[in-house]
Coordinates of C-alpha atoms and ligand atoms in Angstrom, one line a residue:
X20 CA 0.0 0.0 0.1
X21 CA 2.9 2.3 0.5
X22 CA 3.4 4.7 -2.4
X23 CA 5.7 7.6 -3.1
X24 CA 2.8 10.0 -2.8
X25 CA 2.4 9.2 0.9
X26 CA 3.5 12.0 3.2
X27 CA 5.8 11.1 5.9
X28 CA 3.8 13.4 8.2
X29 CA 0.1 13.2 8.8
X30 CA -0.8 15.5 11.8
X31 CA -4.6 15.3 11.9
X32 CA -6.8 12.3 12.2
X33 CA -9.5 10.8 14.2
X34 CA -10.3 7.5 16.1
X35 CA -13.4 6.0 17.7
X36 CA -12.5 8.2 20.8
X37 CA -14.3 10.9 18.8
X38 CA -16.0 10.7 15.4
X39 CA -13.5 8.3 13.6
X40 CA -14.6 4.8 12.7
X41 CA -11.3 3.0 13.5
X42 CA -9.9 2.3 17.0
X43 CA -6.8 4.2 17.9
X44 CA -4.5 1.2 17.4
X45 CA -6.0 0.6 14.1
X46 CA -5.6 4.1 12.9
X47 CA -1.8 3.9 13.8
X48 CA -1.3 0.6 12.2
X49 CA -3.0 1.8 9.0
X50 CA -0.9 4.9 8.9
X51 CA 2.3 2.9 9.4
X52 CA 1.3 0.3 6.7
X53 CA 0.7 3.2 4.3
X54 CA 4.1 4.7 4.9
X55 CA 3.4 7.6 7.3
X56 CA 6.4 8.1 9.6
X57 CA 4.9 10.6 12.1
X58 CA 1.2 10.7 12.9
X59 CA -0.6 12.9 15.2
X60 CA -3.9 11.5 16.6
X61 CA -6.2 14.6 17.0
X62 CA -9.5 13.4 18.4
X63 CA -12.1 16.1 19.2
X64 CA -11.9 17.5 22.7
X65 CA -10.4 14.1 23.8
X66 CA -7.0 12.6 24.7
X67 CA -8.1 9.2 25.9
X68 CA -7.1 7.4 22.7
X69 CA -3.4 8.4 23.0
X70 CA -2.3 5.6 25.4
X71 CA -3.5 3.0 23.1
X72 CA -2.2 4.7 20.1
X73 CA 1.4 4.9 21.6
X74 CA 1.5 1.3 22.3
X75 CA 0.5 0.6 18.6
X76 CA 3.0 3.2 17.4
X77 CA 5.9 1.5 19.3
X78 CA 4.9 -1.8 17.8
X79 CA 4.6 -0.4 14.3
X80 CA 7.8 1.7 14.5
X81 CA 6.2 5.0 13.8
X82 CA 6.3 8.3 15.7
X83 CA 3.1 9.4 17.5
X84 CA 2.6 12.9 18.3
X85 CA 0.2 13.3 21.3
X86 CA -2.4 15.7 20.0
X87 CA -6.0 17.0 20.1
X88 CA -8.5 19.1 18.0
X89 CA -10.3 21.5 20.3
X90 CA -13.8 22.9 19.4
X91 CA -13.7 26.7 19.9
X92 CA -16.4 29.5 19.5
X93 CA -14.8 32.7 18.3
X94 CA -17.4 35.5 17.5
X95 CA -20.2 33.1 16.7
X96 CA -18.0 31.0 14.5
X97 CA -17.0 27.4 15.4
X98 CA -13.2 26.9 14.9
X99 CA -11.0 24.0 15.4
X100 CA -7.6 24.4 17.1
X101 CA -5.2 21.5 16.9
X102 CA -2.7 21.1 19.8
X103 CA 0.5 19.2 18.8
X104 CA 2.9 17.5 21.2
X105 CA 0.6 18.2 24.2
X106 CA 1.2 16.4 27.6
X107 CA -1.8 14.0 27.7
X108 CA -1.6 14.1 31.6
X109 CA -1.7 17.9 31.9
X110 CA -4.5 18.5 34.5
X111 CA -5.6 22.0 33.1
X112 CA -5.9 20.6 29.6
X113 CA -7.8 17.4 30.8
X114 CA -10.2 19.6 32.8
X115 CA -10.7 22.1 30.0
X116 CA -11.5 19.3 27.5
X117 CA -13.8 17.6 29.9
X118 CA -15.8 20.8 30.2
X119 CA -15.8 21.2 26.4
X120 CA -17.3 17.9 26.0
X121 CA -19.8 18.3 28.7
X122 CA -22.4 20.2 26.7
X123 CA -22.5 17.7 23.8
X124 CA -25.3 15.4 25.2
X125 CA -27.7 18.3 25.7
X126 CA -26.8 19.8 22.3
X127 CA -27.5 16.3 20.6
X128 CA -30.9 16.2 22.4
X129 CA -31.8 19.7 20.9
X130 CA -30.5 18.5 17.5
X131 CA -32.7 15.5 17.7
X132 CA -35.7 17.7 18.6
X133 CA -35.0 20.0 15.6
X134 CA -34.8 17.0 13.3
X135 CA -38.0 15.8 14.7
X136 CA -39.7 19.0 13.6
X137 CA -38.6 18.4 10.1
X138 CA -40.0 14.9 10.0
X139 CA -37.1 12.8 11.2
X140 CA -38.0 11.0 14.5
X141 CA -35.7 9.4 17.0
X142 CA -32.5 10.8 15.4
X143 CA -30.7 10.8 18.8
X144 CA -31.4 7.1 19.3
X145 CA -30.4 6.5 15.8
X146 CA -27.1 8.5 16.1
X147 CA -26.3 6.6 19.4
X148 CA -25.9 3.4 17.5
X149 CA -22.8 5.0 15.9
X150 CA -21.3 6.7 18.9
X151 CA -18.3 5.0 20.2
X152 CA -17.3 7.3 23.1
X153 CA -20.4 8.2 25.2
X154 CA -19.0 11.7 26.0
X155 CA -18.5 12.4 22.3
X156 CA -21.7 12.5 20.3
X157 CA -21.1 14.6 17.2
X158 CA -22.8 15.8 14.1
X159 CA -20.9 13.0 12.3
X160 CA -22.8 10.4 14.3
X161 CA -26.1 11.9 13.3
X162 CA -24.9 12.1 9.6
X163 CA -24.0 8.4 9.6
X164 CA -27.5 7.6 11.0
X165 CA -29.2 9.7 8.2
X166 CA -27.1 8.1 5.5
X167 CA -27.5 4.6 6.8
X168 CA -31.3 5.1 7.1
X169 CA -31.5 6.1 3.6
X170 CA -32.4 9.7 4.0
X171 CA -29.3 11.0 2.2
X172 CA -26.7 9.5 -0.1
X173 CA -23.6 10.9 1.7
X174 CA -22.6 12.6 4.9
X175 CA -21.7 15.6 2.8
X176 CA -25.3 15.7 1.6
X177 CA -26.5 15.3 5.3
X178 CA -24.5 18.4 6.3
X179 CA -25.6 20.3 3.3
X180 CA -29.3 19.6 4.0
X181 CA -29.6 19.4 7.8
X182 CA -26.6 19.8 9.9
X183 CA -24.5 22.8 8.6
X184 CA -24.8 26.2 10.2
X185 CA -28.3 27.5 9.6
X186 CA -29.8 24.3 8.4
X187 CA -32.8 22.8 10.3
X188 CA -31.0 20.4 12.5
X189 CA -28.3 22.8 13.3
X190 CA -28.1 23.9 17.0
X191 CA -25.8 26.9 18.0
X192 CA -23.4 25.8 20.7
X193 CA -20.8 27.5 22.8
X194 CA -17.4 25.7 22.7
X195 CA -14.2 26.8 24.5
X196 CA -12.9 30.2 23.8
X197 CA -9.9 30.7 21.6
X198 CA -8.0 32.1 24.5
X199 CA -8.7 29.1 26.6
X200 CA -7.9 26.6 23.9
X201 CA -4.6 28.1 23.1
X202 CA -3.7 28.5 26.8
X203 CA -4.5 25.0 27.6
X204 CA -2.4 23.7 24.7
X205 CA 0.6 26.0 25.5
X206 CA 0.2 25.1 29.2
X207 CA 0.5 21.4 28.3
X208 CA 3.7 22.1 26.4
X209 CA 2.1 22.0 22.9
X210 CA 2.0 23.9 19.8
X211 CA -1.3 25.4 18.7
X212 CA -2.4 25.1 15.1
X213 CA -5.5 26.5 13.3
X214 CA -7.1 23.4 11.7
X215 CA -8.5 23.7 8.1
X216 CA -8.5 27.5 8.1
X217 CA -10.1 27.7 4.6
X218 CA -13.3 26.1 6.0
X219 CA -14.5 29.0 8.1
X220 CA -17.2 31.2 6.7
X221 CA -15.7 34.5 8.0
X222 CA -15.3 37.9 6.4
X223 CA -11.9 39.1 5.1
X224 CA -11.7 41.4 8.0
X225 CA -12.5 38.6 10.5
X226 CA -10.0 36.4 8.9
X227 CA -7.2 38.9 9.4
X228 CA -8.4 39.6 13.0
X229 CA -8.4 35.9 13.7
X230 CA -4.9 35.4 12.5
X231 CA -3.6 38.4 14.4
X232 CA -5.5 37.3 17.6
X233 CA -4.1 33.7 17.3
X234 CA -0.6 34.9 16.9
X235 CA -1.0 37.3 19.8
X236 CA -2.2 34.5 22.0
X237 CA 0.9 32.4 21.1
X238 CA -0.6 30.2 18.2
X239 CA 2.3 29.0 16.0
X240 CA 1.0 27.4 12.9
X241 CA -1.7 27.0 10.2
X242 CA -2.9 23.7 8.5
X243 CA -1.9 24.7 5.0
X244 CA -2.3 21.3 3.5
X245 CA -5.5 19.5 4.7
X246 CA -8.2 17.2 3.2
X247 CA -10.5 20.3 3.5
X248 CA -8.5 22.5 1.1
X249 CA -8.4 22.7 -2.6
X250 CA -4.9 23.1 -4.3
X251 CA -5.5 26.8 -4.7
X252 CA -6.2 27.0 -0.9
X253 CA -2.8 25.4 -0.2
X254 CA -1.1 28.3 -1.9
X255 CA -3.3 31.0 -0.3
X256 CA -2.8 29.6 3.1
X257 CA 1.0 29.2 2.5
X258 CA 1.1 32.9 1.8
X259 CA -0.9 33.8 4.8
X260 CA 1.4 31.7 7.0
X261 CA 4.5 33.5 5.7
X262 CA 2.7 36.9 6.2
X263 CA 2.0 36.3 9.7
X264 CA 5.1 34.3 10.6
X265 CA 3.3 30.9 11.0
X266 CA 4.7 27.5 10.6
X267 CA 2.7 25.3 8.2
X268 CA 1.1 22.0 9.1
X269 CA -0.3 19.1 7.1
X270 CA -3.0 16.6 8.0
X271 CA -5.5 14.3 6.3
X272 CA -8.4 14.8 8.8
X273 CA -8.9 11.1 8.3
X274 CA -12.2 9.7 10.0
X275 CA -12.5 6.2 8.2
X276 CA -11.6 4.5 5.0
X277 CA -14.8 5.4 3.2
X278 CA -15.8 8.5 4.9
X279 CA -12.8 10.8 4.5
X280 CA -11.7 12.8 1.4
X281 CA -8.2 11.6 2.0
X282 CA -6.6 8.5 3.5
X283 CA -3.9 8.7 6.1
X284 CA -0.8 10.3 4.6
X285 CA -2.6 11.0 1.3
X286 CA -1.2 14.5 1.2
X287 CA 0.8 16.6 -1.3
X288 CA 4.1 18.1 -0.1
X289 CA 3.8 21.6 1.6
X290 CA 4.1 24.5 -1.0
X291 CA 7.7 25.6 -1.4
X292 CA 8.6 28.4 1.1
X293 CA 6.6 27.1 4.0
X294 CA 8.4 26.4 7.2
X295 CA 7.1 23.0 8.3
X296 CA 5.7 22.9 11.9
X297 CA 7.8 19.6 12.4
X298 CA 11.0 21.5 12.0
X299 CA 10.3 22.5 15.7
X300 CA 9.4 18.9 17.0
Ligands
AMP5 P1 -19.3 18.5 15.8 O1 -18.1 18.7 16.6 O2 -20.4 17.7 16.5 O3 -19.9 19.8 15.5 O4 -19.1 17.8 14.5 C1 -18.0 18.3 13.6 C2 -17.6 17.2 12.7 O5 -18.6 17.0 11.7 C3 -16.3 17.5 11.9 O6 -15.2 17.2 12.7 C4 -16.4 16.7 10.8 O7 -16.1 15.3 11.1 C5 -17.9 16.7 10.5 N1 -18.3 17.6 9.4 C6 -18.5 18.9 9.6 N2 -18.9 19.5 8.4 C7 -18.9 18.5 7.5 C8 -19.3 18.4 6.2 N3 -19.6 19.5 5.4 N4 -19.2 17.2 5.6 C9 -18.9 16.1 6.3 N5 -18.5 16.1 7.5 C10 -18.6 17.3 8.2
MN6 MN1 -14.7 15.0 13.0
MN7 MN1 -12.0 19.9 12.3
MN8 MN1 -10.6 16.9 12.4

């Protein structure tokens, strides 16, 4: 399965500890088999897969970066901030993530009620069948239920119809603040990275303010290459990183073999001129 196109670094992926479909050990084994040399497991708001992933990484001979993807609310926008090389035992980070996860169940109940109003009953019960970490029910689990029950052809279609911002099953939610997320990551010895920056529906002015605020807080990198970006966006975000003095990261955002745009390590090289975040590992 190894091919020359596989990136040695994949610094963003998910396991069953959040909304991925493979166990942490299986994610690591798949990455190693595909030729990835350094993998960061970045479950949403959750560090509990890292111990299992570390055992698997030692067995497979690949480097594991202890990491996390934190859900953040910044001016009504939901952002994701990746923390690389965090201490998975850091008490402040652990407590911050516990608090961030805490609202998910009630949010899921409200999403289910909203879906009921548009003719989809029992969506929470349906989603629960796909939940693999009881503290981490996510929109992805609702999407799997809606696809498997024949209401949509793809998870993308589910988001477009029901779950994206402003759609009938969308429920606004207050996640961690940007300040807290970066503080927790830095306090745990980690490097803060803005995940898939091209995905956020912000104005040009907000984008500039976000980059400035993130840098002022001590954020160090942008995901330039990600499964969420087009090739044009690689170039755009490489320029923004250079402009703001950010390092550049790369990650597939793998959730499962059939669900993700990209498999583990299926990433082109960073655009020339980028300073890779791993130069500082
Ligand atoms: P949540 O944290 O519950 O809001 O769920 C967010 C997750 O939903 C993301 O991490 C992705 O896995 C998934 N997701 C968000 N937007 C989309 C989309 N447009 N298509 C497919 N999956 C998406
Ligand atoms: Mn996800
Ligand atoms: Mn994300
Ligand atoms: Mn992700």
